[in-house]
mmCIF file with all atom_site columns, C-alpha atoms in Angstrom:
data_model
loop_
_atom_site.group_PDB
_atom_site.id
_atom_site.type_symbol
_atom_site.label_atom_id
_atom_site.label_alt_id
_atom_site.label_comp_id
_atom_site.label_asym_id
_atom_site.label_entity_id
_atom_site.label_seq_id
_atom_site.pdbx_PDB_ins_code
_atom_site.Cartn_x
_atom_site.Cartn_y
_atom_site.Cartn_z
_atom_site.occupancy
_atom_site.B_iso_or_equiv
_atom_site.pdbx_formal_charge
_atom_site.auth_seq_id
_atom_site.auth_comp_id
_atom_site.auth_asym_id
_atom_site.auth_atom_id
_atom_site.pdbx_PDB_model_num
ATOM 1   C CA . MET A 1 1   ? -0.022  0.053  0.147   1.00 59.00 ? 55  MET A CA 1
ATOM 2   C CA . LYS A 1 2   ? 2.974   2.471  0.991   1.00 59.00 ? 56  LYS A CA 1
ATOM 3   C CA . GLN A 1 3   ? 4.450   1.647  -2.550  1.00 64.00 ? 57  GLN A CA 1
ATOM 4   C CA . PHE A 1 4   ? 1.139   2.479  -4.302  1.00 55.00 ? 58  PHE A CA 1
ATOM 5   C CA . PHE A 1 5   ? 1.083   6.038  -2.576  1.00 55.00 ? 59  PHE A CA 1
ATOM 6   C CA . LYS A 1 6   ? 5.010   6.686  -3.481  1.00 58.00 ? 60  LYS A CA 1
ATOM 7   C CA . ILE A 1 7   ? 4.336   5.628  -6.918  1.00 67.00 ? 61  ILE A CA 1
ATOM 8   C CA . SER A 1 8   ? 1.252   7.687  -7.596  1.00 62.00 ? 62  SER A CA 1
ATOM 9   C CA . GLY A 1 9   ? 3.065   10.700 -5.791  1.00 61.00 ? 63  GLY A CA 1
ATOM 10  C CA . LEU A 1 10  ? 6.042   10.182 -7.861  1.00 59.00 ? 64  LEU A CA 1
ATOM 11  C CA . ILE A 1 11  ? 3.712   10.202 -11.075 1.00 70.00 ? 65  ILE A CA 1
ATOM 12  C CA . LEU A 1 12  ? 1.727   13.299 -9.954  1.00 62.00 ? 66  LEU A CA 1
ATOM 13  C CA . LEU A 1 13  ? 5.150   14.960 -9.427  1.00 57.00 ? 67  LEU A CA 1
ATOM 14  C CA . LEU A 1 14  ? 6.215   14.033 -13.021 1.00 54.00 ? 68  LEU A CA 1
ATOM 15  C CA . CYS A 1 15  ? 3.070   14.977 -14.597 1.00 56.00 ? 69  CYS A CA 1
ATOM 16  C CA . THR A 1 16  ? 2.848   18.572 -13.004 1.00 60.00 ? 70  THR A CA 1
ATOM 17  C CA . PHE A 1 17  ? 6.622   19.168 -13.818 1.00 55.00 ? 71  PHE A CA 1
ATOM 18  C CA . PHE A 1 18  ? 5.763   18.388 -17.473 1.00 56.00 ? 72  PHE A CA 1
ATOM 19  C CA . PHE A 1 19  ? 2.932   20.429 -17.815 1.00 59.00 ? 73  PHE A CA 1
ATOM 20  C CA . ALA A 1 20  ? 4.522   23.184 -15.968 1.00 56.00 ? 74  ALA A CA 1
ATOM 21  C CA . THR A 1 21  ? 7.568   23.351 -18.068 1.00 54.00 ? 75  THR A CA 1
ATOM 22  C CA . ASP A 1 22  ? 5.395   23.022 -21.548 1.00 50.00 ? 76  ASP A CA 1
ATOM 23  C CA . SER A 1 23  ? 6.152   25.846 -24.001 1.00 55.00 ? 77  SER A CA 1
ATOM 24  C CA . PHE A 1 24  ? 2.134   26.606 -24.254 1.00 54.00 ? 78  PHE A CA 1
ATOM 25  C CA . ALA A 1 25  ? 2.187   27.042 -20.710 1.00 54.00 ? 79  ALA A CA 1
ATOM 26  C CA . GLN A 1 26  ? 4.687   29.532 -20.225 1.00 58.00 ? 80  GLN A CA 1
ATOM 27  C CA . ARG A 1 27  ? 3.363   31.874 -23.012 1.00 64.00 ? 81  ARG A CA 1
ATOM 28  C CA . GLY A 1 28  ? 2.288   35.125 -21.681 1.00 70.00 ? 82  GLY A CA 1
ATOM 29  C CA . LYS A 1 29  ? 0.578   38.073 -23.401 1.00 75.00 ? 83  LYS A CA 1
ATOM 30  C CA . LYS A 1 30  ? 1.978   39.982 -26.274 1.00 79.00 ? 84  LYS A CA 1
ATOM 31  C CA . LYS A 1 31  ? 4.246   42.585 -25.021 1.00 83.00 ? 85  LYS A CA 1
ATOM 32  C CA . LYS A 1 32  ? 2.966   46.229 -26.089 1.00 83.00 ? 86  LYS A CA 1
ATOM 33  C CA . LYS A 1 33  ? 5.285   48.254 -27.977 1.00 87.00 ? 87  LYS A CA 1
ATOM 34  C CA . PRO A 1 34  ? 6.246   51.290 -25.907 1.00 91.00 ? 88  PRO A CA 1
ATOM 35  C CA . ARG A 1 35  ? 4.927   54.920 -26.531 1.00 90.00 ? 89  ARG A CA 1
ATOM 36  C CA . ASN A 1 36  ? 6.507   56.929 -28.914 1.00 91.00 ? 90  ASN A CA 1
ATOM 37  C CA . PHE A 1 37  ? 6.702   60.319 -27.290 1.00 91.00 ? 91  PHE A CA 1
ATOM 38  C CA . GLY A 1 38  ? 8.435   62.054 -30.177 1.00 92.00 ? 92  GLY A CA 1
ATOM 39  C CA . LEU A 1 39  ? 5.928   60.953 -32.733 1.00 92.00 ? 93  LEU A CA 1
ATOM 40  C CA . GLU A 1 40  ? 3.384   62.229 -30.413 1.00 91.00 ? 94  GLU A CA 1
ATOM 41  C CA . LYS A 1 41  ? 4.513   65.748 -30.186 1.00 92.00 ? 95  LYS A CA 1
ATOM 42  C CA . LYS A 1 42  ? 4.884   65.817 -33.816 1.00 92.00 ? 96  LYS A CA 1
ATOM 43  C CA . LEU A 1 43  ? 1.072   64.845 -34.276 1.00 93.00 ? 97  LEU A CA 1
ATOM 44  C CA . ILE A 1 44  ? -0.389  67.475 -31.847 1.00 94.00 ? 98  ILE A CA 1
ATOM 45  C CA . GLY A 1 45  ? -2.508  69.577 -33.853 1.00 93.00 ? 99  GLY A CA 1
ATOM 46  C CA . ASN A 1 46  ? -5.513  70.170 -36.206 1.00 95.00 ? 100 ASN A CA 1
ATOM 47  C CA . TRP A 1 47  ? -5.166  67.994 -39.333 1.00 94.00 ? 101 TRP A CA 1
ATOM 48  C CA . ASN A 1 48  ? -7.552  68.495 -42.407 1.00 92.00 ? 102 ASN A CA 1
ATOM 49  C CA . ALA A 1 49  ? -7.944  65.818 -45.208 1.00 91.00 ? 103 ALA A CA 1
ATOM 50  C CA . GLN A 1 50  ? -6.568  66.539 -48.597 1.00 90.00 ? 104 GLN A CA 1
ATOM 51  C CA . SER A 1 51  ? -9.075  64.169 -50.685 1.00 84.00 ? 105 SER A CA 1
ATOM 52  C CA . GLN A 1 52  ? -12.577 63.208 -50.220 1.00 78.00 ? 106 GLN A CA 1
ATOM 53  C CA . GLN A 1 53  ? -11.793 59.481 -49.753 1.00 76.00 ? 107 GLN A CA 1
ATOM 54  C CA . ALA A 1 54  ? -10.232 60.157 -46.173 1.00 76.00 ? 108 ALA A CA 1
ATOM 55  C CA . PHE A 1 55  ? -11.151 58.314 -43.177 1.00 80.00 ? 109 PHE A CA 1
ATOM 56  C CA . TYR A 1 56  ? -12.279 61.376 -41.550 1.00 84.00 ? 110 TYR A CA 1
ATOM 57  C CA . PRO A 1 57  ? -12.260 64.894 -42.881 1.00 89.00 ? 111 PRO A CA 1
ATOM 58  C CA . GLN A 1 58  ? -10.643 66.496 -39.703 1.00 91.00 ? 112 GLN A CA 1
ATOM 59  C CA . ILE A 1 59  ? -8.438  64.836 -36.931 1.00 92.00 ? 113 ILE A CA 1
ATOM 60  C CA . THR A 1 60  ? -7.501  66.996 -33.924 1.00 94.00 ? 114 THR A CA 1
ATOM 61  C CA . LEU A 1 61  ? -4.838  65.786 -31.504 1.00 94.00 ? 115 LEU A CA 1
ATOM 62  C CA . SER A 1 62  ? -4.162  67.871 -28.530 1.00 94.00 ? 116 SER A CA 1
ATOM 63  C CA . ALA A 1 63  ? -1.885  67.558 -25.582 1.00 89.00 ? 117 ALA A CA 1
ATOM 64  C CA . GLY A 1 64  ? -2.925  65.442 -23.012 1.00 87.00 ? 118 GLY A CA 1
ATOM 65  C CA . ASN A 1 65  ? -3.951  62.998 -25.205 1.00 92.00 ? 119 ASN A CA 1
ATOM 66  C CA . ARG A 1 66  ? -7.424  64.197 -26.360 1.00 94.00 ? 120 ARG A CA 1
ATOM 67  C CA . ALA A 1 67  ? -8.575  63.361 -29.536 1.00 94.00 ? 121 ALA A CA 1
ATOM 68  C CA . THR A 1 68  ? -11.437 64.655 -31.869 1.00 92.00 ? 122 THR A CA 1
ATOM 69  C CA . LEU A 1 69  ? -12.442 62.947 -35.067 1.00 90.00 ? 123 LEU A CA 1
ATOM 70  C CA . GLY A 1 70  ? -14.644 65.305 -37.144 1.00 89.00 ? 124 GLY A CA 1
ATOM 71  C CA . SER A 1 71  ? -17.038 63.974 -39.647 1.00 82.00 ? 125 SER A CA 1
ATOM 72  C CA . MET A 1 72  ? -20.581 64.789 -41.534 1.00 79.00 ? 126 MET A CA 1
ATOM 73  C CA . ALA A 1 73  ? -22.264 62.752 -38.833 1.00 77.00 ? 127 ALA A CA 1
ATOM 74  C CA . GLY A 1 74  ? -20.716 64.389 -35.718 1.00 84.00 ? 128 GLY A CA 1
ATOM 75  C CA . ASN A 1 75  ? -17.686 64.465 -33.882 1.00 89.00 ? 129 ASN A CA 1
ATOM 76  C CA . LEU A 1 76  ? -15.986 61.494 -32.202 1.00 90.00 ? 130 LEU A CA 1
ATOM 77  C CA . ASN A 1 77  ? -14.449 62.551 -28.974 1.00 92.00 ? 131 ASN A CA 1
ATOM 78  C CA . GLY A 1 78  ? -11.901 60.462 -27.079 1.00 94.00 ? 132 GLY A CA 1
ATOM 79  C CA . THR A 1 79  ? -8.171  59.843 -26.240 1.00 95.00 ? 133 THR A CA 1
ATOM 80  C CA . TYR A 1 80  ? -5.064  58.898 -28.396 1.00 95.00 ? 134 TYR A CA 1
ATOM 81  C CA . VAL A 1 81  ? -1.712  57.248 -27.984 1.00 94.00 ? 135 VAL A CA 1
ATOM 82  C CA . VAL A 1 82  ? 1.006   56.157 -30.199 1.00 94.00 ? 136 VAL A CA 1
ATOM 83  C CA . ARG A 1 83  ? 2.724   53.046 -29.858 1.00 94.00 ? 137 ARG A CA 1
ATOM 84  C CA . GLY A 1 84  ? 5.794   52.319 -32.320 1.00 93.00 ? 138 GLY A CA 1
ATOM 85  C CA . ARG A 1 85  ? 4.377   53.830 -35.708 1.00 93.00 ? 139 ARG A CA 1
ATOM 86  C CA . LYS A 1 86  ? 0.513   53.167 -34.763 1.00 94.00 ? 140 LYS A CA 1
ATOM 87  C CA . LEU A 1 87  ? -1.939  55.971 -33.870 1.00 94.00 ? 141 LEU A CA 1
ATOM 88  C CA . ILE A 1 88  ? -4.342  54.272 -31.700 1.00 94.00 ? 142 ILE A CA 1
ATOM 89  C CA . ILE A 1 89  ? -7.736  56.492 -31.053 1.00 93.00 ? 143 ILE A CA 1
ATOM 90  C CA . LYS A 1 90  ? -10.433 55.515 -28.893 1.00 95.00 ? 144 LYS A CA 1
ATOM 91  C CA . GLY A 1 91  ? -13.584 57.477 -28.112 1.00 93.00 ? 145 GLY A CA 1
ATOM 92  C CA . LYS A 1 92  ? -17.469 57.544 -28.843 1.00 91.00 ? 146 LYS A CA 1
ATOM 93  C CA . LEU A 1 93  ? -19.732 60.106 -30.859 1.00 88.00 ? 147 LEU A CA 1
ATOM 94  C CA . GLU A 1 94  ? -20.414 63.418 -29.234 1.00 87.00 ? 148 GLU A CA 1
ATOM 95  C CA . GLY A 1 95  ? -24.141 62.839 -28.254 1.00 85.00 ? 149 GLY A CA 1
ATOM 96  C CA . ALA A 1 96  ? -23.967 58.978 -27.250 1.00 87.00 ? 150 ALA A CA 1
ATOM 97  C CA . PRO A 1 97  ? -25.269 57.971 -24.079 1.00 89.00 ? 151 PRO A CA 1
ATOM 98  C CA . ALA A 1 98  ? -22.992 57.281 -21.151 1.00 86.00 ? 152 ALA A CA 1
ATOM 99  C CA . ASN A 1 99  ? -23.276 53.308 -21.410 1.00 92.00 ? 153 ASN A CA 1
ATOM 100 C CA . ALA A 1 100 ? -22.350 53.492 -25.189 1.00 91.00 ? 154 ALA A CA 1
ATOM 101 C CA . LYS A 1 101 ? -19.462 51.434 -26.179 1.00 93.00 ? 155 LYS A CA 1
ATOM 102 C CA . LYS A 1 102 ? -16.211 52.999 -27.412 1.00 92.00 ? 156 LYS A CA 1
ATOM 103 C CA . ARG A 1 103 ? -14.920 52.611 -30.595 1.00 90.00 ? 157 ARG A CA 1
ATOM 104 C CA . THR A 1 104 ? -11.217 51.934 -31.351 1.00 92.00 ? 158 THR A CA 1
ATOM 105 C CA . PHE A 1 105 ? -9.272  53.427 -34.843 1.00 90.00 ? 159 PHE A CA 1
ATOM 106 C CA . ARG A 1 106 ? -5.934  51.951 -35.287 1.00 93.00 ? 160 ARG A CA 1
ATOM 107 C CA . TYR A 1 107 ? -3.822  53.865 -38.019 1.00 93.00 ? 161 TYR A CA 1
ATOM 108 C CA . ASN A 1 108 ? -0.204  53.313 -39.399 1.00 94.00 ? 162 ASN A CA 1
ATOM 109 C CA . VAL A 1 109 ? 1.832   56.436 -39.622 1.00 95.00 ? 163 VAL A CA 1
ATOM 110 C CA . VAL A 1 110 ? 3.497   56.137 -42.859 1.00 95.00 ? 164 VAL A CA 1
ATOM 111 C CA . SER A 1 111 ? 5.249   59.371 -42.986 1.00 93.00 ? 165 SER A CA 1
ATOM 112 C CA . ILE A 1 112 ? 5.054   62.908 -41.525 1.00 92.00 ? 166 ILE A CA 1
ATOM 113 C CA . GLN A 1 113 ? 6.901   65.440 -44.295 1.00 91.00 ? 167 GLN A CA 1
ATOM 114 C CA . GLY A 1 114 ? 6.617   68.992 -43.270 1.00 88.00 ? 168 GLY A CA 1
ATOM 115 C CA . ARG A 1 115 ? 2.927   69.637 -42.985 1.00 91.00 ? 169 ARG A CA 1
ATOM 116 C CA . THR A 1 116 ? 1.802   66.693 -44.396 1.00 94.00 ? 170 THR A CA 1
ATOM 117 C CA . LEU A 1 117 ? 0.684   63.392 -42.379 1.00 93.00 ? 171 LEU A CA 1
ATOM 118 C CA . THR A 1 118 ? -0.066  60.337 -44.519 1.00 93.00 ? 172 THR A CA 1
ATOM 119 C CA . LEU A 1 119 ? -2.043  57.513 -42.506 1.00 93.00 ? 173 LEU A CA 1
ATOM 120 C CA . LYS A 1 120 ? -2.687  54.006 -43.720 1.00 93.00 ? 174 LYS A CA 1
ATOM 121 C CA . ARG A 1 121 ? -5.717  51.864 -42.453 1.00 89.00 ? 175 ARG A CA 1
ATOM 122 C CA . LYS A 1 122 ? -6.932  48.586 -43.848 1.00 87.00 ? 176 LYS A CA 1
ATOM 123 C CA . ASN A 1 123 ? -4.863  49.113 -47.201 1.00 86.00 ? 177 ASN A CA 1
ATOM 124 C CA . LYS A 1 124 ? -6.416  52.658 -47.589 1.00 90.00 ? 178 LYS A CA 1
ATOM 125 C CA . ILE A 1 125 ? -4.054  55.672 -47.376 1.00 91.00 ? 179 ILE A CA 1
ATOM 126 C CA . SER A 1 126 ? -5.065  59.332 -46.317 1.00 90.00 ? 180 SER A CA 1
ATOM 127 C CA . ARG A 1 127 ? -3.263  62.438 -46.513 1.00 92.00 ? 181 ARG A CA 1
ATOM 128 C CA . TYR A 1 128 ? -3.758  65.352 -43.997 1.00 92.00 ? 182 TYR A CA 1
ATOM 129 C CA . THR A 1 129 ? -2.194  68.646 -43.808 1.00 94.00 ? 183 THR A CA 1
ATOM 130 C CA . LYS A 1 130 ? -2.094  71.137 -40.989 1.00 90.00 ? 184 LYS A CA 1
#
């Protein structure tokens, strides 16, 4: 009987060691890219779209990470953060109720040349000027 408990204890110990060292068990969450403060400073301002096919005709980014996306339907107010080369804006429409879900917009910042900002989202490119 004692030998049975020793063997079952040994098997239990081996199983816990095997499953604890499994590569799947050690995987964690994907690490976030750090904030890009230099690019954030360059993006602060009022950006107007150059073409009609833009995502939003007007994007306003202010200090303190406040963002406003202007469109015909109304303004979308929220916050923004720049991680790597991605501009992430979270917010909801101006007249939306308090329990309305926030929407997230992710843009790749392709380039900033002088007063021209180029954003890419879902294989569509938009240009904005200050």
